[in-house]
CSV table of C-alpha atoms and ligand atoms in Angstrom, one decimal:
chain,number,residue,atom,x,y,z
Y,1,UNK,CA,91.0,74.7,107.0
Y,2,UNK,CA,91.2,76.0,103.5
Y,3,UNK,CA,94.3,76.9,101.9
Y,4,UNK,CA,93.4,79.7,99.9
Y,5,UNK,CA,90.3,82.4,100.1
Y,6,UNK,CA,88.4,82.6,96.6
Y,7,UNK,CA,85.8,85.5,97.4
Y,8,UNK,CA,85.1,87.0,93.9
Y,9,UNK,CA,82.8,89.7,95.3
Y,10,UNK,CA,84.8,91.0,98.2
Y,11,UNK,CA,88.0,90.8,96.3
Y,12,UNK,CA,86.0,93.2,93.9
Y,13,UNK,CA,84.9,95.5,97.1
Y,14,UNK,CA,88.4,95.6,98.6
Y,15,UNK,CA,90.2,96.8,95.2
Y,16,UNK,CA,87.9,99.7,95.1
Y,17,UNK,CA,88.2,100.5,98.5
Y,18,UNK,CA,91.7,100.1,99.4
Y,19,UNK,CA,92.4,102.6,96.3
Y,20,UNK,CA,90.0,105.2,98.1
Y,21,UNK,CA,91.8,105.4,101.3
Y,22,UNK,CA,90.8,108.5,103.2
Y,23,UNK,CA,94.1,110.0,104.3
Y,24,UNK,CA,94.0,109.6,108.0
Y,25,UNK,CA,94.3,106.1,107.5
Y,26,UNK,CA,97.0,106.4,104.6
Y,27,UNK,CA,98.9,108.3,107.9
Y,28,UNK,CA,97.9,105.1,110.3
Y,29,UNK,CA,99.4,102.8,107.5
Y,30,UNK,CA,102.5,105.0,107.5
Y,31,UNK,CA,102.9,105.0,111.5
Y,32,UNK,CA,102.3,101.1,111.6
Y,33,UNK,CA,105.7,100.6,109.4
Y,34,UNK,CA,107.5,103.5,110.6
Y,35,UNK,CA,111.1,102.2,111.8
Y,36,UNK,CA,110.7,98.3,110.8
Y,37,UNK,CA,113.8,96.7,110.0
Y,38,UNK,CA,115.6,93.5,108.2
Y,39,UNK,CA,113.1,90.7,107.0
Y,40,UNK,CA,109.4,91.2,107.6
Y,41,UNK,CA,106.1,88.9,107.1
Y,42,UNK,CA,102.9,90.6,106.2
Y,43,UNK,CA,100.1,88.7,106.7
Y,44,UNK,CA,97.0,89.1,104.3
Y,45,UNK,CA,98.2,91.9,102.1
Y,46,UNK,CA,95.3,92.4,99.9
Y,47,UNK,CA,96.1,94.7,97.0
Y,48,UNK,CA,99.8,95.5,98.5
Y,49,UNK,CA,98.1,98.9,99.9
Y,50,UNK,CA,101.1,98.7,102.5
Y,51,UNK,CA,104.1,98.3,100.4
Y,52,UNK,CA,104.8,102.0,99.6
Y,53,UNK,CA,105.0,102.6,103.2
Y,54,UNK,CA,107.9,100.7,103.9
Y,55,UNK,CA,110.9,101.9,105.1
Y,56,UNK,CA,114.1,101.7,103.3
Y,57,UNK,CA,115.5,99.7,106.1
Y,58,UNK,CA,113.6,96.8,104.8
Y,59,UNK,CA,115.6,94.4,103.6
Y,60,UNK,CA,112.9,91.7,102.3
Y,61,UNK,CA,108.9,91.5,102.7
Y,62,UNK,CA,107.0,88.4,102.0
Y,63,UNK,CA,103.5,89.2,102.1
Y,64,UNK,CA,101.4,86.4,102.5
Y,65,UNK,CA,97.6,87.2,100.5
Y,66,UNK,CA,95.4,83.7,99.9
Y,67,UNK,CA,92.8,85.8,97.2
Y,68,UNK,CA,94.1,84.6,93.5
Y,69,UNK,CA,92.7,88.4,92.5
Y,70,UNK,CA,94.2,90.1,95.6
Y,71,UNK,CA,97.3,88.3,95.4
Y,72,UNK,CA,97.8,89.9,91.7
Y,73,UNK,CA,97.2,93.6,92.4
Y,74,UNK,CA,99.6,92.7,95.6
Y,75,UNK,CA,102.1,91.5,93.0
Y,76,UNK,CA,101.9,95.0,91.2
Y,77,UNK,CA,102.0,96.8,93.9
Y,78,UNK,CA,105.1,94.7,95.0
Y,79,UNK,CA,106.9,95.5,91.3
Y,80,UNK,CA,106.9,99.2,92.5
Y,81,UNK,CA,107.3,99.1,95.8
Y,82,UNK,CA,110.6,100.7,96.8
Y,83,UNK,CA,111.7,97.5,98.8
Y,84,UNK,CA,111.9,94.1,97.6
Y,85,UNK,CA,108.7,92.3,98.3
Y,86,UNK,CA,107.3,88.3,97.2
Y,87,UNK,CA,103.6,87.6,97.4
Y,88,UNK,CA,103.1,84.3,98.4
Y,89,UNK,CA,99.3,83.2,97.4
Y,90,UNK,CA,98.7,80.8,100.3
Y,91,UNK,CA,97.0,81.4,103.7
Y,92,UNK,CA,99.1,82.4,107.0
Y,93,UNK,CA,98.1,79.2,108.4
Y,94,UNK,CA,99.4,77.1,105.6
Y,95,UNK,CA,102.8,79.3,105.9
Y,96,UNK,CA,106.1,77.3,106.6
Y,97,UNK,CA,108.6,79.4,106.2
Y,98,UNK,CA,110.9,78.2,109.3
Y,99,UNK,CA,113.3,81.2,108.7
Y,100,UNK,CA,112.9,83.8,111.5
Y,101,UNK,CA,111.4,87.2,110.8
Y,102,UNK,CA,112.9,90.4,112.6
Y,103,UNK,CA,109.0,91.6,112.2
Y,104,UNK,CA,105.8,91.0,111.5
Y,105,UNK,CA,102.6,93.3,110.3
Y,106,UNK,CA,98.8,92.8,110.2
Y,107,UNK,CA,96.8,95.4,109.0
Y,108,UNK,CA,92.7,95.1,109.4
Y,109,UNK,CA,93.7,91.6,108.9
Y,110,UNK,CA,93.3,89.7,112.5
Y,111,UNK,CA,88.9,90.5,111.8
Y,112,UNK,CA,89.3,88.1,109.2
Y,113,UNK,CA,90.7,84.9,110.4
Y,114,UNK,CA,88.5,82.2,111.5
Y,115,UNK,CA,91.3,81.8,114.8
Y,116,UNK,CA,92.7,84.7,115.5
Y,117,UNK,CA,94.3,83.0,118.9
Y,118,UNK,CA,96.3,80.3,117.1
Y,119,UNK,CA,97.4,82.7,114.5
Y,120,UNK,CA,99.0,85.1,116.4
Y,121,UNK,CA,100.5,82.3,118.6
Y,122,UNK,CA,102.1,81.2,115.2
Y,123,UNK,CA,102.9,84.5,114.4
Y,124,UNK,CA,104.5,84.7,117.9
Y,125,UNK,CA,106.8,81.5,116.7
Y,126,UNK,CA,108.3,82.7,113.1
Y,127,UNK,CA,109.7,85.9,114.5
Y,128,UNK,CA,113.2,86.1,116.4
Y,129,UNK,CA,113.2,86.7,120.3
Y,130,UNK,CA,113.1,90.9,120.4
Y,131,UNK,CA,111.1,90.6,116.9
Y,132,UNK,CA,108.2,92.4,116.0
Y,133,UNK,CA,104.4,92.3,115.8
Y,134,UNK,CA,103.1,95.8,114.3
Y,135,UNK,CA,99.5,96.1,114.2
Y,136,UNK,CA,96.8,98.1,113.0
Y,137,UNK,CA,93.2,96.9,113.7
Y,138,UNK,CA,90.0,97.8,114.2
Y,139,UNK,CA,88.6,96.4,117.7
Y,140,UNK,CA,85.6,95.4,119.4
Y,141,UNK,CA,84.4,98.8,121.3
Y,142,UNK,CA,81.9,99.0,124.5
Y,143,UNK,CA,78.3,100.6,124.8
Y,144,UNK,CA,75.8,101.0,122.2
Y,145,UNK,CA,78.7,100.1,119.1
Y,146,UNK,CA,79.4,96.9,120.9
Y,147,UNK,CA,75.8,95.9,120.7
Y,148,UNK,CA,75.9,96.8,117.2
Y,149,UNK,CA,79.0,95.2,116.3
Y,150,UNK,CA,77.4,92.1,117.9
Y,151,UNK,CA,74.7,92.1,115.4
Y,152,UNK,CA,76.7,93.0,112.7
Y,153,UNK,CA,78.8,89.7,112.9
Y,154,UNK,CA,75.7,87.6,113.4
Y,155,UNK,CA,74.1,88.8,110.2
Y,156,UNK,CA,75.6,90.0,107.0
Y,157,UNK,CA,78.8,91.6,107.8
Y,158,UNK,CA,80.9,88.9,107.7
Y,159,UNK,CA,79.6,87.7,104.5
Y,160,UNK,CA,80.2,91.0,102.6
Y,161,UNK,CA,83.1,91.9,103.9
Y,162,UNK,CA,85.4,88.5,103.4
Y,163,UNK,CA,84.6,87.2,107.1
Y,164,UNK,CA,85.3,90.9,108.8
Y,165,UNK,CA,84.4,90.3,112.2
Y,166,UNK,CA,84.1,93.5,114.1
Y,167,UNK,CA,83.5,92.8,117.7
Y,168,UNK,CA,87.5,91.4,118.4
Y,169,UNK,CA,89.4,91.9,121.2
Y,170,UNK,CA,92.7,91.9,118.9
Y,171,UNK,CA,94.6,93.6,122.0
Y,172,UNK,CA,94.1,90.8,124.4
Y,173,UNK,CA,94.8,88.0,121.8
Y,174,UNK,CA,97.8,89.4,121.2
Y,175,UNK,CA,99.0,89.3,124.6
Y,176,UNK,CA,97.1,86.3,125.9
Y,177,UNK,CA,99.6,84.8,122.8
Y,178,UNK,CA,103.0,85.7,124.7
Y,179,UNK,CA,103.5,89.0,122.9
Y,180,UNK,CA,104.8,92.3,125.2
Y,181,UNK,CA,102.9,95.3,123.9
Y,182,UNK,CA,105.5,97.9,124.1
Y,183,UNK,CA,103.5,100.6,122.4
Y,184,UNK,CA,99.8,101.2,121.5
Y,185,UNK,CA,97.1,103.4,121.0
Y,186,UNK,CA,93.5,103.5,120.1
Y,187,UNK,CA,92.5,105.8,116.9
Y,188,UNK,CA,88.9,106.9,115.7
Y,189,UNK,CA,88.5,106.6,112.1
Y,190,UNK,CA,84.9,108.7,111.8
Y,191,UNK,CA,83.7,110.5,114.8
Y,192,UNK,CA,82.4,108.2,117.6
Y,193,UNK,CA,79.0,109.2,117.4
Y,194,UNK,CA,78.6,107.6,113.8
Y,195,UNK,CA,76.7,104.3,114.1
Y,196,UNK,CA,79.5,102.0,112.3
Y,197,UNK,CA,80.7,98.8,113.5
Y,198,UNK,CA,84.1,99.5,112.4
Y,199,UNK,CA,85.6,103.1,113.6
Y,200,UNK,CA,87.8,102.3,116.8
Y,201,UNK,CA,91.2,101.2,115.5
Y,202,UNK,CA,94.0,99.6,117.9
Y,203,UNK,CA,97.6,100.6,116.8
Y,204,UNK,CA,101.0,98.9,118.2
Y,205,UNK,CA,103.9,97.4,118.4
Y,206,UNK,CA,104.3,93.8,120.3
Y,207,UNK,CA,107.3,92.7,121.2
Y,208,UNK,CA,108.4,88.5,121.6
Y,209,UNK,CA,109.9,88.1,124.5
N,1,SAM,C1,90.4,93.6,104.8
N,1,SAM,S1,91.6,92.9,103.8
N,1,SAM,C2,93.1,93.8,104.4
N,1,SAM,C3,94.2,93.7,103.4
N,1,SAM,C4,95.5,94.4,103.9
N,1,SAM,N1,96.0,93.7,105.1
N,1,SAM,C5,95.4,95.8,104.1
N,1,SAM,O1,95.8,96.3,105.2
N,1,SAM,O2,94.9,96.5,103.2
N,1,SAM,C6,91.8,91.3,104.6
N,1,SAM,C7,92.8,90.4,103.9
N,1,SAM,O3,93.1,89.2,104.6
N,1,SAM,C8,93.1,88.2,103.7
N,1,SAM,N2,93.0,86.9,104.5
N,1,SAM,C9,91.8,86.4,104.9
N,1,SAM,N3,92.0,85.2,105.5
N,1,SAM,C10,93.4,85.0,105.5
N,1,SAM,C11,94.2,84.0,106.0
N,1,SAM,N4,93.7,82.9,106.6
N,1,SAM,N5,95.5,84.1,105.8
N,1,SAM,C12,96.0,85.2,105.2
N,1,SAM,N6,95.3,86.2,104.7
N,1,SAM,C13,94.0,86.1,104.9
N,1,SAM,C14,92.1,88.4,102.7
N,1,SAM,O4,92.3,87.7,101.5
N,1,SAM,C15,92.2,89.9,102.5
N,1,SAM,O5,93.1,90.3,101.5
């Protein structure tokens, strides 16, 4: 397992794109933090996109991002943000912070992580019983997009987009981990008859029991 991600070309991709959000999923950004509370982990962070949304109820974010040149635009975006947040520059795997978190938020995050199962059943252990896991991912879809998805992460996709894998069933990792899903929805993201592997977004709140 590597402790840190150094992807010179996607780190380039992701600054331009993550500062050319369409709005709809500024909004889904916004609705993923709505509410949080106390101390939160935020896994992957990439250029900090999320840290304006946060509530003022937020007492302390520490964003985990492994990507030297993500990590520092995430450290910007921390110095403005409007609650206090430390970037850590490690991977969430390599994360031992033994201190319990009152939540914890991935956002198109889970697509990247070579084991998505034992890294939500570590996130499941570093929050507090009650604590929770907000989400916001795009997810494997059926039909046609399926197929295509299929392809897409046996070919290139993975490899241009910082080991994106599009064809996850984020949903049922997150409750095969222990979590309760106490809220969730599925969002499209261009209409569904536009042939992109990513366009189905899951959004929700798990709860540890
Ligand atoms: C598509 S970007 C999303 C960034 C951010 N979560 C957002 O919503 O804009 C995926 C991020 O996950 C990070 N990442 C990849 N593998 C990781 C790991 N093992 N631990 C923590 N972060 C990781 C990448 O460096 C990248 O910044």
């Amino acid at each position: 397992m590597n402790d840190t991600v150094d992807n010179p070309f996607f780190a380039r991709l992701w600054t331009v794109m993550s500062s050319r959000e369409p709005e709809a999923l500024r909004r889904l950004r916004a609705e993923n933090l709505a509410g949080l509370t106390g101390r939160v982990l935020e896994v992957g962070a990439g250029t900090g996109t999320n840290f304006e949304f946060y509530p003022d109820t937020v007492t302390e974010v520490v964003a985990v991002e492994p990507e030297r040149r993500l990590a520092a635009l995430a450290r910007d975006a921390a110095a403005a943000a409007q609650v206090p947040v430390t970037v850590d520059a490690g991977t969430v795997e390599q994360f031992t912070d033994s201190a319990q978190f009152d939540a914890v938020v991935c956002s198109l995050v889970l697509c990247s992580i070579d084991d998505p199962e034992a890294v939500v059943r570590q996130l499941l252990s570093v929050l507090r019983p009650g604590g929770q896991l907000r989400y916001l991912e795009h997810v494997a879809s059926a039909g046609t997009r399926a197929r295509l998805q299929r392809v897409a992460d046996a070919t290139v996709w993975p490899r241009l987009f910082g080991n994106c894998h599009t064809h996850r069933h984020t949903e049922q990792t997150i409750v095969g981990a222990g979590f309760e899903v106490t809220d969730a929805r599925r969002q499209w993201t261009f209409p569904a008859w536009v042939p992109v592997p990513v366009a189905e977004f899951a959004i929700g709140v798990a709860v540890k029991p």
